[in-house]
XYZ file of C-alpha atoms in Angstrom:
713
model
C -40.090 -3.593 50.068
C -42.491 -3.228 53.043
C -45.268 -2.277 54.658
C -48.683 -3.927 55.155
C -49.663 -7.066 57.020
C -52.796 -9.109 57.415
C -53.484 -12.841 57.766
C -54.804 -13.712 54.303
C -53.949 -14.884 50.826
C -52.384 -12.341 48.492
C -54.613 -9.430 47.550
C -53.423 -9.223 43.987
C -52.609 -5.736 42.770
C -53.446 -5.651 39.084
C -51.600 -3.610 36.468
C -54.329 -2.008 34.358
C -53.037 -0.374 31.157
C -54.720 2.284 29.066
C -53.433 4.631 26.393
C -53.613 8.379 26.942
C -53.057 10.927 24.197
C -50.806 13.621 25.604
C -51.592 17.268 24.883
C -49.741 19.314 22.315
C -49.045 16.366 20.047
C -46.517 14.822 22.436
C -47.702 11.332 21.552
C -49.283 8.405 23.324
C -48.493 7.588 26.946
C -49.344 4.076 28.149
C -50.609 4.541 31.700
C -50.269 1.622 34.134
C -52.575 1.885 37.143
C -51.731 -0.292 40.157
C -55.071 -1.311 41.651
C -56.101 -4.193 43.903
C -59.780 -3.475 43.225
C -60.512 -2.840 46.898
C -61.569 0.296 48.764
C -59.324 2.907 50.350
C -58.993 0.964 53.615
C -56.985 -1.760 51.824
C -53.863 -0.325 50.187
C -52.372 -1.836 47.056
C -49.371 -4.062 47.766
C -47.095 -6.088 45.513
C -46.997 -9.794 46.245
C -45.667 -12.500 43.907
C -48.780 -12.590 41.702
C -49.038 -8.827 41.505
C -45.337 -8.522 40.702
C -45.686 -11.139 37.947
C -48.602 -9.207 36.455
C -46.622 -5.951 36.559
C -43.679 -7.683 34.874
C -45.930 -8.990 32.104
C -47.547 -5.590 31.558
C -44.217 -3.744 31.405
C -42.709 -6.374 29.112
C -45.591 -5.912 26.671
C -45.176 -2.139 26.837
C -41.461 -2.373 26.111
C -42.334 -4.339 22.990
C -44.796 -1.621 21.972
C -42.170 1.021 22.632
C -39.783 -0.863 20.365
C -42.369 -0.738 17.588
C -42.793 3.013 18.052
C -46.424 2.721 19.202
C -45.989 4.731 22.392
C -43.957 7.789 23.319
C -43.838 7.214 27.075
C -45.001 4.995 29.932
C -46.564 6.246 33.153
C -47.298 4.475 36.426
C -49.887 5.608 38.962
C -52.181 4.047 41.545
C -55.776 3.768 42.628
C -57.172 6.662 44.667
C -55.073 7.509 47.752
C -52.266 5.021 46.979
C -49.454 4.470 44.554
C -48.501 1.337 46.494
C -47.705 0.495 50.100
C -44.897 -1.890 49.218
C -44.744 -5.622 49.736
C -46.870 -7.658 52.117
C -44.749 -8.123 55.225
C -46.743 -11.065 56.481
C -46.046 -12.995 53.293
C -42.387 -12.001 53.461
C -42.220 -13.359 57.012
C -43.460 -16.773 55.875
C -40.437 -17.315 53.627
C -38.763 -20.573 54.609
C -35.407 -20.504 52.793
C -32.641 -18.145 51.805
C -33.152 -19.030 48.137
C -36.839 -18.130 48.396
C -35.864 -14.828 50.029
C -33.375 -14.122 47.240
C -36.100 -14.654 44.668
C -38.270 -11.997 46.327
C -35.601 -9.387 45.735
C -34.743 -10.566 42.249
C -38.355 -10.599 41.074
C -38.832 -7.001 42.187
C -35.635 -5.877 40.522
C -36.568 -7.684 37.309
C -39.942 -5.940 37.152
C -38.661 -2.488 38.041
C -35.673 -2.759 35.692
C -38.180 -2.770 32.822
C -39.037 0.831 33.767
C -35.365 1.711 33.355
C -34.911 -0.094 30.027
C -38.272 0.747 28.477
C -36.771 2.496 25.477
C -39.042 5.508 26.007
C -39.205 7.918 28.970
C -41.008 6.585 32.037
C -42.993 8.699 34.483
C -44.243 7.935 37.996
C -47.365 9.840 38.987
C -47.358 9.489 42.782
C -51.028 10.155 43.443
C -51.051 8.903 47.038
C -49.141 6.984 49.681
C -45.873 5.510 48.384
C -43.864 3.511 50.889
C -41.072 0.990 50.469
C -41.492 -0.897 47.216
C -44.214 1.569 46.272
C -41.753 4.460 46.308
C -39.169 2.271 44.579
C -41.568 1.916 41.626
C -41.289 5.679 41.265
C -37.536 5.780 41.840
C -36.949 3.364 38.965
C -38.807 5.687 36.577
C -37.060 8.509 34.735
C -39.328 11.269 36.111
C -41.627 11.658 39.107
C -44.520 13.929 40.085
C -46.452 13.892 43.352
C -49.912 14.982 44.440
C -49.927 17.692 47.086
C -52.173 15.615 49.357
C -50.207 12.338 49.228
C -50.043 11.321 52.908
C -46.560 9.830 52.985
C -43.526 8.942 50.886
C -40.659 6.967 52.328
C -38.458 3.928 52.618
C -39.256 2.564 56.097
C -37.464 -0.772 55.646
C -34.602 -0.329 58.117
C -37.147 0.324 60.858
C -38.682 -3.053 60.038
C -35.531 -5.147 59.974
C -34.991 -4.914 56.195
C -33.261 -2.738 53.595
C -34.738 -0.994 50.561
C -34.474 -4.050 48.346
C -35.886 -3.022 44.966
C -33.411 -0.319 44.016
C -33.855 2.266 46.749
C -30.464 1.845 48.415
C -28.702 2.465 45.086
C -30.938 5.030 43.432
C -31.638 7.421 46.317
C -28.034 8.504 47.065
C -27.347 8.981 43.372
C -30.513 11.055 43.031
C -30.450 13.273 46.138
C -26.888 12.928 47.452
C -25.416 10.742 50.141
C -26.283 13.004 53.114
C -29.972 13.237 52.237
C -29.981 9.522 51.402
C -28.938 8.740 54.971
C -31.973 10.706 56.108
C -34.265 8.816 53.710
C -32.934 5.311 54.393
C -31.841 5.480 58.043
C -32.870 8.557 60.017
C -36.512 8.920 58.963
C -37.316 5.201 59.363
C -35.830 5.203 62.879
C -38.108 8.121 63.770
C -41.063 6.582 61.876
C -41.340 9.877 60.013
C -41.985 9.563 56.258
C -41.803 12.540 53.918
C -44.633 14.881 53.059
C -44.921 15.756 49.346
C -43.294 19.168 49.659
C -40.405 17.699 51.658
C -39.914 15.035 48.980
C -39.878 17.749 46.319
C -37.409 19.900 48.232
C -34.815 17.140 48.574
C -35.261 15.889 45.002
C -37.080 12.585 45.500
C -39.712 13.910 43.083
C -39.464 16.449 40.271
C -42.798 18.302 40.438
C -45.849 18.638 42.695
C -49.412 19.397 41.595
C -52.691 20.049 43.406
C -54.785 16.990 44.105
C -57.924 18.343 42.395
C -56.539 17.919 38.865
C -53.366 16.039 39.683
C -53.343 13.494 36.873
C -54.311 16.069 34.239
C -51.526 18.391 35.385
C -49.019 15.515 35.532
C -49.836 14.420 31.999
C -49.445 17.998 30.759
C -46.089 18.231 32.542
C -44.983 14.910 31.005
C -45.943 16.248 27.581
C -43.793 19.331 28.138
C -40.864 17.130 29.137
C -41.281 15.017 25.997
C -41.507 18.106 23.783
C -38.335 19.494 25.357
C -40.098 22.493 26.887
C -39.400 21.398 30.473
C -36.010 20.099 31.523
C -35.285 18.232 34.738
C -31.649 18.661 35.762
C -29.961 15.911 37.751
C -27.257 16.628 40.285
C -23.783 15.249 39.843
C -22.653 12.516 42.212
C -21.090 13.763 45.418
C -17.283 13.617 45.334
C -15.850 10.411 46.770
C -14.285 12.165 49.804
C -17.668 13.706 50.699
C -19.384 10.352 50.213
C -16.842 8.575 52.395
C -16.996 11.220 55.127
C -20.796 11.039 55.390
C -20.697 7.244 55.511
C -18.000 7.272 58.202
C -19.893 9.780 60.350
C -23.097 7.782 59.952
C -21.346 4.558 60.940
C -20.031 6.263 64.064
C -23.575 7.422 64.852
C -24.938 3.902 64.371
C -22.279 2.489 66.678
C -23.281 4.988 69.365
C -27.059 4.646 69.007
C -27.778 1.219 67.518
C -24.667 -0.379 69.035
C -24.915 -3.512 66.925
C -28.321 -4.401 68.351
C -29.794 -5.075 64.901
C -28.229 -5.688 61.507
C -30.530 -3.842 59.103
C -29.171 -0.271 59.542
C -25.603 -1.496 59.042
C -26.486 -3.506 55.924
C -28.300 -0.474 54.516
C -25.311 1.768 55.212
C -23.019 -0.712 53.450
C -25.278 -0.510 50.388
C -25.279 3.293 50.489
C -21.492 3.318 50.826
C -21.074 1.178 47.702
C -23.703 2.985 45.624
C -21.335 5.619 44.237
C -19.008 3.239 42.423
C -21.097 0.077 41.980
C -22.739 -0.675 38.666
C -26.509 -0.958 38.656
C -26.259 -4.748 38.327
C -23.716 -5.016 41.157
C -25.782 -2.809 43.446
C -29.005 -4.705 42.815
C -27.291 -8.051 43.414
C -25.999 -6.684 46.726
C -29.517 -5.508 47.637
C -30.840 -9.004 46.858
C -28.252 -10.614 49.126
C -28.788 -8.190 52.009
C -32.553 -8.512 51.736
C -32.413 -12.300 51.757
C -30.093 -12.391 54.772
C -32.364 -10.044 56.710
C -35.596 -11.827 55.776
C -34.096 -14.911 57.404
C -33.208 -13.037 60.618
C -35.026 -13.094 63.947
C -34.867 -9.298 64.126
C -36.920 -8.965 60.941
C -39.488 -11.535 62.106
C -39.785 -9.727 65.453
C -40.237 -6.450 63.568
C -43.124 -7.912 61.554
C -44.694 -9.172 64.784
C -44.295 -5.706 66.321
C -45.701 -4.016 63.232
C -48.753 -6.271 63.395
C -49.251 -5.458 67.077
C -49.097 -1.719 66.470
C -51.295 -1.926 63.370
C -53.879 -3.983 65.240
C -53.671 -1.910 68.401
C -56.602 0.266 67.358
C -58.889 -2.638 68.304
C -58.093 -3.098 72.005
C -58.306 -6.604 73.436
C -60.914 -6.863 76.198
C -62.609 -3.511 75.617
C -66.357 -3.491 76.410
C -68.993 -2.782 73.784
C -68.563 0.784 72.500
C -72.279 1.467 72.913
C -71.807 1.445 76.703
C -69.617 4.557 76.626
C -71.111 7.661 78.221
C -71.456 10.852 76.163
C -68.674 13.327 76.929
C -69.542 17.009 76.506
C -67.348 18.559 79.228
C -64.150 17.311 80.880
C -62.617 18.303 84.197
C -58.949 17.994 85.108
C -57.905 18.064 88.758
C -54.470 19.625 88.855
C -52.854 22.216 86.593
C -49.279 20.953 86.561
C -47.395 19.820 83.459
C -49.201 16.496 82.966
C -52.584 18.034 83.712
C -52.021 20.898 81.259
C -50.837 18.507 78.539
C -53.943 16.344 79.019
C -56.202 19.402 78.976
C -54.694 20.624 75.714
C -55.016 17.239 74.017
C -58.608 16.729 75.184
C -59.622 20.161 73.924
C -57.838 19.637 70.625
C -59.158 16.150 69.845
C -62.511 15.917 71.647
C -63.489 19.496 70.889
C -65.262 19.927 74.243
C -64.850 22.469 77.063
C -62.136 21.558 79.576
C -61.764 23.039 83.041
C -58.580 22.645 85.110
C -58.819 23.007 88.868
C -55.917 23.565 91.235
C -55.474 24.915 94.734
C -54.412 28.494 93.943
C -54.624 30.989 91.108
C -50.865 30.935 90.496
C -50.878 27.215 89.663
C -53.992 27.584 87.529
C -52.426 30.467 85.636
C -49.277 28.424 85.024
C -51.317 25.536 83.584
C -53.298 27.839 81.311
C -50.066 29.548 80.319
C -48.650 26.218 79.192
C -51.687 25.598 76.981
C -51.423 29.049 75.431
C -47.649 28.850 74.904
C -47.920 25.427 73.269
C -50.654 26.456 70.854
C -48.673 29.605 69.976
C -45.661 27.437 69.094
C -47.802 25.121 66.975
C -49.237 28.084 65.075
C -45.759 29.545 64.535
C -44.555 26.227 63.104
C -47.554 25.929 60.798
C -48.905 22.881 62.633
C -52.072 24.555 63.915
C -54.285 27.247 62.448
C -54.779 30.480 64.390
C -58.506 29.672 64.474
C -57.902 26.271 66.104
C -55.564 27.861 68.654
C -58.181 30.485 69.494
C -60.835 27.800 69.943
C -58.597 25.857 72.346
C -57.726 28.989 74.301
C -61.422 29.718 74.713
C -62.396 26.154 75.626
C -59.701 25.462 78.277
C -60.461 27.371 81.465
C -59.133 27.290 85.011
C -60.568 27.474 88.501
C -59.718 27.027 92.156
C -63.252 25.925 93.001
C -63.933 22.176 92.991
C -67.609 22.947 92.466
C -66.851 24.198 88.939
C -66.335 20.553 87.940
C -69.879 19.581 88.915
C -71.240 19.566 85.366
C -68.404 17.493 83.849
C -69.145 14.099 82.314
C -65.591 12.903 82.982
C -63.089 14.176 85.535
C -59.432 13.120 85.294
C -57.291 13.573 88.374
C -53.635 14.342 87.658
C -52.296 15.370 91.063
C -49.148 14.231 92.882
C -48.631 10.456 93.221
C -49.737 10.281 96.863
C -52.556 7.858 97.670
C -54.073 9.949 100.432
C -54.231 13.022 98.241
C -55.852 11.172 95.354
C -58.466 9.586 97.649
C -59.260 13.021 99.037
C -59.751 14.391 95.510
C -62.158 11.592 94.599
C -64.089 11.994 97.845
C -64.567 15.697 97.126
C -65.620 14.993 93.555
C -68.164 12.343 94.486
C -70.016 14.883 96.548
C -70.572 17.290 93.662
C -70.679 15.458 90.336
C -73.566 13.640 88.675
C -74.101 9.934 89.484
C -73.258 9.273 85.806
C -69.896 11.072 85.875
C -66.844 8.899 85.252
C -63.908 9.543 87.571
C -60.523 8.756 86.029
C -57.035 8.740 87.469
C -53.780 9.332 85.624
C -51.812 7.430 88.258
C -48.689 5.758 86.928
C -48.342 3.030 89.542
C -50.781 3.352 92.470
C -53.725 1.025 93.079
C -56.883 2.345 91.447
C -58.936 -0.090 93.539
C -57.541 1.381 96.764
C -58.086 4.890 95.400
C -61.796 4.152 94.914
C -62.300 2.019 98.016
C -63.922 4.686 100.217
C -66.365 5.932 97.586
C -70.066 5.172 97.599
C -69.781 4.337 93.888
C -66.322 2.869 93.197
C -67.625 1.395 89.949
C -67.347 4.809 88.279
C -63.534 4.930 88.756
C -61.133 3.888 85.999
C -57.452 4.442 85.284
C -56.391 6.368 82.174
C -52.600 6.425 82.368
C -50.998 8.811 79.864
C -47.266 8.908 79.178
C -45.057 11.973 79.019
C -44.966 13.878 76.686
C -48.698 13.369 76.290
C -49.004 14.682 72.733
C -46.244 12.429 71.381
C -46.555 9.174 73.332
C -49.108 6.917 71.598
C -49.932 4.581 74.498
C -52.595 4.858 77.182
C -52.898 2.131 79.814
C -56.602 1.786 80.670
C -56.748 0.350 84.174
C -59.666 -1.814 85.281
C -60.026 -1.676 89.059
C -61.816 -4.339 91.083
C -65.218 -2.664 90.732
C -64.832 -0.621 87.528
C -68.072 -0.846 85.542
C -68.242 -1.671 81.859
C -69.710 1.801 81.296
C -66.721 3.540 82.905
C -64.322 1.257 81.039
C -66.055 1.798 77.704
C -65.954 5.558 78.269
C -62.215 5.419 78.902
C -61.650 3.477 75.686
C -63.886 5.851 73.724
C -61.929 8.864 74.991
C -58.545 7.356 74.174
C -59.726 6.476 70.667
C -60.863 10.053 70.038
C -57.519 11.220 71.375
C -55.912 9.013 68.665
C -54.082 6.944 71.234
C -53.608 3.176 71.410
C -55.285 1.846 74.542
C -54.241 -1.365 76.280
C -56.463 -2.842 78.989
C -54.462 -3.621 82.137
C -55.444 -5.042 85.497
C -54.992 -2.994 88.638
C -51.598 -4.377 89.602
C -48.597 -2.350 90.819
C -46.915 -0.359 88.053
C -49.330 -1.788 85.466
C -47.049 -2.801 82.534
C -44.606 -0.126 81.389
C -43.500 1.301 84.716
C -43.302 -2.120 86.325
C -40.790 -3.300 83.716
C -38.939 -0.025 83.083
C -38.363 0.629 86.764
C -37.265 -2.974 87.254
C -34.630 -2.468 84.555
C -33.387 0.713 86.202
C -33.408 -0.971 89.601
C -31.325 -3.945 88.457
C -28.742 -1.680 86.816
C -28.416 0.383 89.989
C -28.241 -2.819 92.071
C -25.180 -3.900 90.080
C -23.548 -0.516 90.745
C -24.281 -0.801 94.465
C -22.424 -4.131 94.405
C -19.339 -2.663 92.721
C -19.889 -2.427 88.948
C -18.740 0.942 87.643
C -21.452 3.407 86.662
C -20.017 3.690 83.145
C -20.027 -0.074 82.549
C -23.515 -0.469 83.993
C -24.929 2.471 82.061
C -23.962 1.026 78.668
C -24.497 -2.650 79.515
C -27.915 -2.788 77.875
C -26.641 -1.526 74.506
C -27.220 -4.945 72.851
C -30.952 -4.434 73.453
C -30.938 -1.298 71.325
C -33.121 0.665 73.745
C -33.945 4.332 73.046
C -31.429 5.602 75.607
C -28.967 4.376 78.272
C -30.212 3.767 81.798
C -29.085 7.006 83.442
C -30.386 9.112 80.567
C -33.737 7.426 81.239
C -33.382 8.305 84.929
C -32.690 11.888 83.901
C -35.745 11.931 81.633
C -38.247 10.605 84.168
C -36.525 12.357 87.069
C -34.442 10.418 89.621
C -36.949 11.321 92.353
C -39.840 9.867 90.348
C -37.818 6.741 89.512
C -36.899 6.243 93.168
C -40.502 6.812 94.272
C -41.873 4.189 91.880
C -39.040 1.758 92.677
C -39.792 2.071 96.391
C -43.532 1.709 95.797
C -43.073 -1.408 93.681
C -40.753 -2.943 96.260
C -43.376 -2.396 98.946
C -46.034 -4.063 96.799
C -44.063 -6.773 94.995
C -41.122 -7.541 97.257
C -37.373 -7.627 96.928
C -37.388 -8.419 93.213
C -37.273 -4.608 93.129
C -34.014 -3.670 94.883
C -33.201 -0.855 97.261
C -30.531 1.700 96.374
C -28.996 3.890 99.086
C -26.885 5.548 96.378
C -29.921 6.550 94.363
C -31.534 7.887 97.538
C -28.492 10.108 98.121
C -28.535 11.345 94.519
C -32.171 12.335 94.915
C -31.640 13.930 98.305
C -28.732 16.013 96.971
C -30.495 16.870 93.694
C -27.475 15.608 91.749
C -27.677 15.527 87.956
C -26.805 12.025 86.769
C -25.804 12.624 83.125
C -23.522 14.880 81.106
C -24.558 16.862 78.033
C -24.725 15.087 74.695
C -21.281 14.934 73.059
C -22.985 15.698 69.725
C -26.558 16.044 68.447
C -28.296 12.687 68.221
C -25.855 10.892 70.504
C -26.831 9.530 73.944
C -26.175 11.475 77.117
C -23.373 9.651 78.988
C -23.587 9.043 82.712
C -21.653 11.537 84.800
C -18.748 9.430 86.137
C -18.509 11.624 89.228
C -21.660 10.028 90.657
C -19.568 6.876 91.230
C -18.550 8.370 94.589
C -22.148 8.198 95.790
C -22.229 4.424 95.297
C -18.712 3.661 96.472
C -15.565 2.674 94.636
C -15.934 0.603 91.491
C -14.504 -2.878 91.927
C -12.940 -5.260 89.442
C -15.348 -7.540 87.597
C -15.444 -10.949 89.241
C -14.255 -9.685 92.611
C -16.465 -10.145 95.647
C -18.792 -7.174 95.757
C -20.279 -5.168 98.576
C -23.328 -7.474 98.638
C -21.119 -10.550 98.889
C -21.751 -11.592 95.268
C -19.376 -11.307 92.278
C -19.097 -7.889 90.671
C -20.755 -8.005 87.255
C -19.202 -6.945 83.986
C -21.373 -5.531 81.171
C -22.476 -8.978 80.003
C -23.359 -9.908 83.565
C -25.455 -6.773 84.045
C -27.327 -7.502 80.813
C -27.957 -11.097 81.871
C -29.171 -9.936 85.285
C -31.624 -7.506 83.676
C -32.919 -10.035 81.139
C -33.364 -12.668 83.850
C -35.281 -10.212 86.035
C -37.467 -9.179 83.093
C -38.255 -12.803 82.307
C -39.226 -13.506 85.916
C -41.411 -10.395 86.018
C -43.141 -11.098 82.709
C -43.916 -14.576 84.014
C -45.470 -13.097 87.159
C -47.450 -10.549 85.150
C -48.923 -13.223 82.906
C -49.754 -15.394 85.930
C -51.421 -12.402 87.622
C -53.474 -11.611 84.513
C -52.134 -8.060 84.280
C -52.909 -8.230 80.563
C -54.665 -10.683 78.269
C -51.406 -12.094 76.956
C -47.746 -11.411 76.144
C -48.752 -9.493 73.029
C -50.182 -6.707 75.186
C -46.960 -6.525 77.220
C -45.012 -6.157 73.981
C -47.392 -3.519 72.624
C -47.031 -1.517 75.840
C -43.227 -1.613 75.731
C -43.146 -0.557 72.067
C -45.582 2.340 72.406
C -45.057 3.330 76.041
C -41.310 2.833 76.428
C -40.182 3.225 72.823
C -38.539 -0.199 72.685
C -37.641 -1.073 69.116
C -39.542 -3.221 66.655
C -36.447 -5.454 66.419
C -37.063 -6.586 70.012
C -40.726 -7.265 69.242
C -41.417 -5.392 72.483
C -39.657 -7.674 74.952
C -40.986 -11.246 74.917
C -39.591 -12.154 71.454
C -36.165 -10.984 72.613
C -36.406 -13.036 75.808
C -37.380 -16.069 73.739
C -34.560 -15.764 71.204
C -31.971 -14.989 73.899
C -32.901 -18.258 75.627
C -34.010 -16.504 78.818
C -37.575 -17.812 78.695
C -36.507 -21.442 78.497
C -33.843 -20.947 81.170
C -36.028 -19.079 83.657
C -39.583 -20.210 82.916
C -38.859 -23.563 81.329
C -40.828 -22.617 78.216
C -41.069 -20.099 75.413
C -43.390 -17.159 76.019
C -44.558 -16.988 72.401
C -45.043 -19.934 70.031
C -42.014 -20.781 67.916
C -42.224 -18.806 64.689
C -44.564 -16.114 66.005
C -41.761 -13.543 66.176
C -38.675 -15.463 65.072
C -37.417 -17.650 62.267
C -38.914 -21.045 63.225
C -36.400 -23.545 64.542
C -37.475 -25.981 61.831
C -36.328 -23.418 59.255
C -33.348 -21.905 61.041
């Protein structure tokens, strides 16, 4: 199953059949082309009508095969797509468990015809094949792939589902249990489908051909298979002890990383575990049951909501008319530190314009340029950048210590230390040298852009463009509209972020914007509990039911305790004591103490260093009177405290108009903080946990928007 969504009736994918005479007298192949009749921007998906048409077409072909009229059956897709799976939006409108069961059964019934055709079946994967699209191919006897197919994968577990049309049974038997875990669990969690060569290497497909004559080559290959000239060996099943050991290790990994926060990965692992000994019928019945249970879960509905947000994020809410954006032919970066160098590299790579970094001395400038060069060298070595592209970037990114060298830039982005006085000084210097049309942007993560621009003669040219670290990987940019930011400056910021292939969210100039305001609040509330007497180890793992990317102190370690403390202090000054103080955190920063231990194994979280307990004082028993005069919280209490604080803060942010609506908060937390689709960002989780009703007296989102509606549940 999976992957596309859009508010509409079913776009029926038709099954168009034509006979093809195979070369060398191999016989007639009946070729089924999956095609919704629409252009390349609208991928083929399999809804109920499309699945019924495929079933009818394959049934007729099986009858022809029985009469000896055809030697083989092939399945391919319209240009660029085999199929993108099922329509998630339609799946999320299912109102009963029986209806959900029928979705799985109908897919299995159609695909089983490929297995029982009576003649060999071939999948010609000419383009994208995700979820149910890849499962079409898996149910065939043989598979080829075009070298330019953009993605192959089973992303269901990342969307609150399981591969429900044969994938959970067929993949481990085809490629082995260890690689199957990668296909079904690891890759979906990382949102990293397979490239064609990767799929070939692990055995998901049997042959790969160039795109230019892909179908011709695939048909010739099929003919050789039919004539017995080409054999396709299949691996034996892994021994039961190997199978069991991989499953056990994977379950341990899920317990450490997912921690029971969502059911889909566990249900998928159960299916993989049973796939070695289950019959095909037993396995498919189990897939049907798991799929139906998950379709009727809040986590799946929140995942669909999140998927829609991310898919629609390329059209930012509140962005001015694109025609107002200023042309950008040269970009300046003030600063040459890590963030500045990352921004410079990305701008050069994606905008293709000259970039000049300015810092106070030649040593800092050289370090920034060195980062750009070292990064491009690594990309070339890994085959992810051509030597020519690296040379172009090296030539286009230059450095200087003279502020005057930025005079001819159309946009200048300041990325200096988070000190208001320093940033105001930078802008004052820039205003004296740049063109009246130049847009001045700040990469501040929490400071007031309005205050930053307040002393300028033309504050309307200032806009916030807040990147997240690491810049190349993090997809979110918060575009900050200050009190006097012009539509032209705002439109330019949105145009730049689009060319950088980032998702931009318009935010008001309020402290911490969205991501840092909520992330730092979470960290602050966890540390507050420790200050009161909760042990660091209990507090660090208390948020596991949320299924966040990492525990709290690993997040502190990632952002830097000094940075976390700085933003926490800044937000407290601006927003009050909802953001707590932490003398213990201040001491950790002052002493430069590392707060986490090394990972116990690859892929596992970094645990908090228990020795830092001494900085906060002795841990007290849960329920005892704490150092603040309130009861010491256990893990459940810490989680409740965090969720309550988040609910209060989201309410304030919506009242303040920080964003257009809760959907933008959720989009920011998914793309800027890495919070999982199963949470829907944050507001769906607060709704289904009952926090919204308890704290705000109302749901944040309408019932059914990101959950199973109460009328159905």
